[in-house]
Coordinates of N, CA and C in Angstrom, one line a residue:
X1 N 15.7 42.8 30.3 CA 16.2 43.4 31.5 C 15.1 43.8 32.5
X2 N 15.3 43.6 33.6 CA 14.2 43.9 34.5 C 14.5 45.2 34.9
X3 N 13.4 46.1 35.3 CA 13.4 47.4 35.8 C 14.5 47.9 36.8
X4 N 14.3 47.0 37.5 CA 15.4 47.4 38.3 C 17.0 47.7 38.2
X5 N 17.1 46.5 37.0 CA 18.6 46.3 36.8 C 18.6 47.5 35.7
X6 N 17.7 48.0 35.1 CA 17.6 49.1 33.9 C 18.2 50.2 34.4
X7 N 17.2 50.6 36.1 CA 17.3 51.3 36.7 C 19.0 52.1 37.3
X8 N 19.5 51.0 37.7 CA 20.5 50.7 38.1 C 21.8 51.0 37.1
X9 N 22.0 50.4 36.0 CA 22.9 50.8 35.3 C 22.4 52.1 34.3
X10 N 21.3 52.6 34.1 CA 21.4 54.2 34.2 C 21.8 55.0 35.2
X11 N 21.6 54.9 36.5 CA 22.2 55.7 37.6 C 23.8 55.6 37.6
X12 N 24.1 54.3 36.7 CA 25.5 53.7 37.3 C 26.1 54.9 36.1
X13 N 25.6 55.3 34.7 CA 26.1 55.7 33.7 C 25.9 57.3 34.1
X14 N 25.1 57.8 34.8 CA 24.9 59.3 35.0 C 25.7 59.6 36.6
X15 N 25.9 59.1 37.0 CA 26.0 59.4 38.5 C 27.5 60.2 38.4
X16 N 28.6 59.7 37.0 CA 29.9 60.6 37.8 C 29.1 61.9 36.6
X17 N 28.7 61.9 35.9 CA 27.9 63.0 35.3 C 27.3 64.0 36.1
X18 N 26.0 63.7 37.5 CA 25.9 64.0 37.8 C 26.6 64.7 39.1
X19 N 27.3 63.9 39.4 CA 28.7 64.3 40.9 C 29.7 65.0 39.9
X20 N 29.4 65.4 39.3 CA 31.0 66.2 38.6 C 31.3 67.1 39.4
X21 N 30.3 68.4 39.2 CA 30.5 69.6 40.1 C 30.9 69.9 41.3
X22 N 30.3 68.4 42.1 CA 30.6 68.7 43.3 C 32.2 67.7 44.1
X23 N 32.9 67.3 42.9 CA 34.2 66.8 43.1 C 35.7 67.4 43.7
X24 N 35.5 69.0 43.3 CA 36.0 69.7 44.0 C 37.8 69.6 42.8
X25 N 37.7 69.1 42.1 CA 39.1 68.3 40.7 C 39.3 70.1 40.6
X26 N 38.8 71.0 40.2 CA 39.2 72.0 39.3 C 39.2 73.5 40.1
X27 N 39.0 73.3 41.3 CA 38.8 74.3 42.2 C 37.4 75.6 42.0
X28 N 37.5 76.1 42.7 CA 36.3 77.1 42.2 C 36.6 77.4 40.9
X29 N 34.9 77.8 41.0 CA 34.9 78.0 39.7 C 33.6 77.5 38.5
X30 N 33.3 77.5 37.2 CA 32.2 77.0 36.7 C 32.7 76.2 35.9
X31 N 32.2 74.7 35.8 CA 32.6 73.4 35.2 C 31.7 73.6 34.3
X32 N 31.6 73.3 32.9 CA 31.4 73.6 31.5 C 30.9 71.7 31.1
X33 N 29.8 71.0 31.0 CA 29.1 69.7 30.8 C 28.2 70.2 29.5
X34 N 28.6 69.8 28.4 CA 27.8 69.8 27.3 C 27.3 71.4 27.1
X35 N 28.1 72.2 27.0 CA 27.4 73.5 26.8 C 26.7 74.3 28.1
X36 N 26.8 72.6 29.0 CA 26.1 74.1 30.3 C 27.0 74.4 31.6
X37 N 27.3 75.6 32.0 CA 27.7 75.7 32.9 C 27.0 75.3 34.3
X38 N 27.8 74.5 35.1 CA 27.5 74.1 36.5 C 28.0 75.2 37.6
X39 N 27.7 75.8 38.2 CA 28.4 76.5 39.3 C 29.1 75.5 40.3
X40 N 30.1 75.1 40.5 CA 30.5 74.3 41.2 C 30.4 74.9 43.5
X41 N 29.4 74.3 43.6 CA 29.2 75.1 45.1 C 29.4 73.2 46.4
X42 N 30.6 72.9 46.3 CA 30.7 71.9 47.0 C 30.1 72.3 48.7
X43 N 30.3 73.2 49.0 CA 29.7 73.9 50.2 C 28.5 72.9 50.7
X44 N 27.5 73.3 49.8 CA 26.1 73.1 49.4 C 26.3 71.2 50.0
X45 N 27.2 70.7 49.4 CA 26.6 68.6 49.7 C 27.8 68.5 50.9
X46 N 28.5 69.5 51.6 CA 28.9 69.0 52.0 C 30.4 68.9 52.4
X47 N 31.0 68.5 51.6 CA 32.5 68.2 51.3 C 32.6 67.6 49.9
X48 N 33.6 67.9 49.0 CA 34.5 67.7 48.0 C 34.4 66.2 48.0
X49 N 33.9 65.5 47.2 CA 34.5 63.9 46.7 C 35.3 63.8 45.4
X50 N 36.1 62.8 45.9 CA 37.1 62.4 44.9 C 36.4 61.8 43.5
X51 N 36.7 62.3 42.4 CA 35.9 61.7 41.3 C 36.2 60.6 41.2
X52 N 37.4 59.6 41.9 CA 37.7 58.5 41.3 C 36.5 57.6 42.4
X53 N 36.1 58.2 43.4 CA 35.5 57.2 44.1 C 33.9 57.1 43.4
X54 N 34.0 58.6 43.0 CA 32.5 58.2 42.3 C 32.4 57.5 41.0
X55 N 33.5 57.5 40.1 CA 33.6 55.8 39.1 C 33.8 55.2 39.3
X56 N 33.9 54.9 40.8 CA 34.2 53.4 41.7 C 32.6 53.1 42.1
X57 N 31.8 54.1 42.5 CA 30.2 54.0 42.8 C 29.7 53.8 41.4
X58 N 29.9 54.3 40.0 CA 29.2 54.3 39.0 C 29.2 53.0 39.0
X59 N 30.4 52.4 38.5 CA 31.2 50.9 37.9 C 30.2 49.9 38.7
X60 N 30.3 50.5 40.1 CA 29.4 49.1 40.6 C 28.3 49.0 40.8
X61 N 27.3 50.2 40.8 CA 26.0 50.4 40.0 C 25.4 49.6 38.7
X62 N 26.3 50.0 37.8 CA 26.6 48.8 36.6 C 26.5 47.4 36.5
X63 N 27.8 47.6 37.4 CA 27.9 45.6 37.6 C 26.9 45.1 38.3
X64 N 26.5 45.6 39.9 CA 24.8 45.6 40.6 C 23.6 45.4 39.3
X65 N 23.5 46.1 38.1 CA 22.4 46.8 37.5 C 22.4 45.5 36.5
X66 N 23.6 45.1 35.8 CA 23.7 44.1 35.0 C 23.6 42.8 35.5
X67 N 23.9 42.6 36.8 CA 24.0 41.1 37.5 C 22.0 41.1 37.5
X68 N 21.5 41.9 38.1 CA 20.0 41.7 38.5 C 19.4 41.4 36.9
X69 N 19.7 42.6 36.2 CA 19.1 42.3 35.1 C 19.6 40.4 34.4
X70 N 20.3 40.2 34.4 CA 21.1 38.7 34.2 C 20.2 37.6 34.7
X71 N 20.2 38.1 36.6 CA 19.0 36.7 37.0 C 18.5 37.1 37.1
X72 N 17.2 38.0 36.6 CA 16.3 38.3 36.7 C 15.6 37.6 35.2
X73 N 16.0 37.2 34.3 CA 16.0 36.9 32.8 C 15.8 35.1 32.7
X74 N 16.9 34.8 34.1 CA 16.8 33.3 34.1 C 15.4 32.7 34.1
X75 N 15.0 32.0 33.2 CA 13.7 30.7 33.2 C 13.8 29.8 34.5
X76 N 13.1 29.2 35.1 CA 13.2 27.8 35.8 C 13.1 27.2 34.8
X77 N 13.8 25.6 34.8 CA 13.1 24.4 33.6 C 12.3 23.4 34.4

């Protein structure tokens, strides 16, 4: 896999991980990720996103991350 496409589908696998807090799904309040609490402060980025759009940004990170890595691997003969 080439760096880039490595790159890419780790962002694609962390990113609704990372945007959780700021989704706005549970109202105020502290969203609880593996033992740690997040203070949820949507304020702060902005405005509330919809979680589904950010597994719509993950998913295609992924598929972006997998395609490069794919031709990036191709030989010429």
């Amino acid at each position: 896999m080439s760096r880039l496409g490595r790159l890419l589908v780790i962002w694609g696998v962390l990113l609704p991980l990372l945007a959780l807090p700021t989704t706005g799904e549970w109202g105020p309040g502290t969203v609880v990720i593996l033992g740690i609490g997040l203070k949820q402060r949507a304020w702060i980025f902005g405005y509330p996103i919809r979680f589904d759009a950010i597994l719509c940004a993950g998913l295609l990170l992924v598929g972006i991350g997998l395609s490069v890595a794919t031709l990036a691997r191709q030989e010429p003969r």
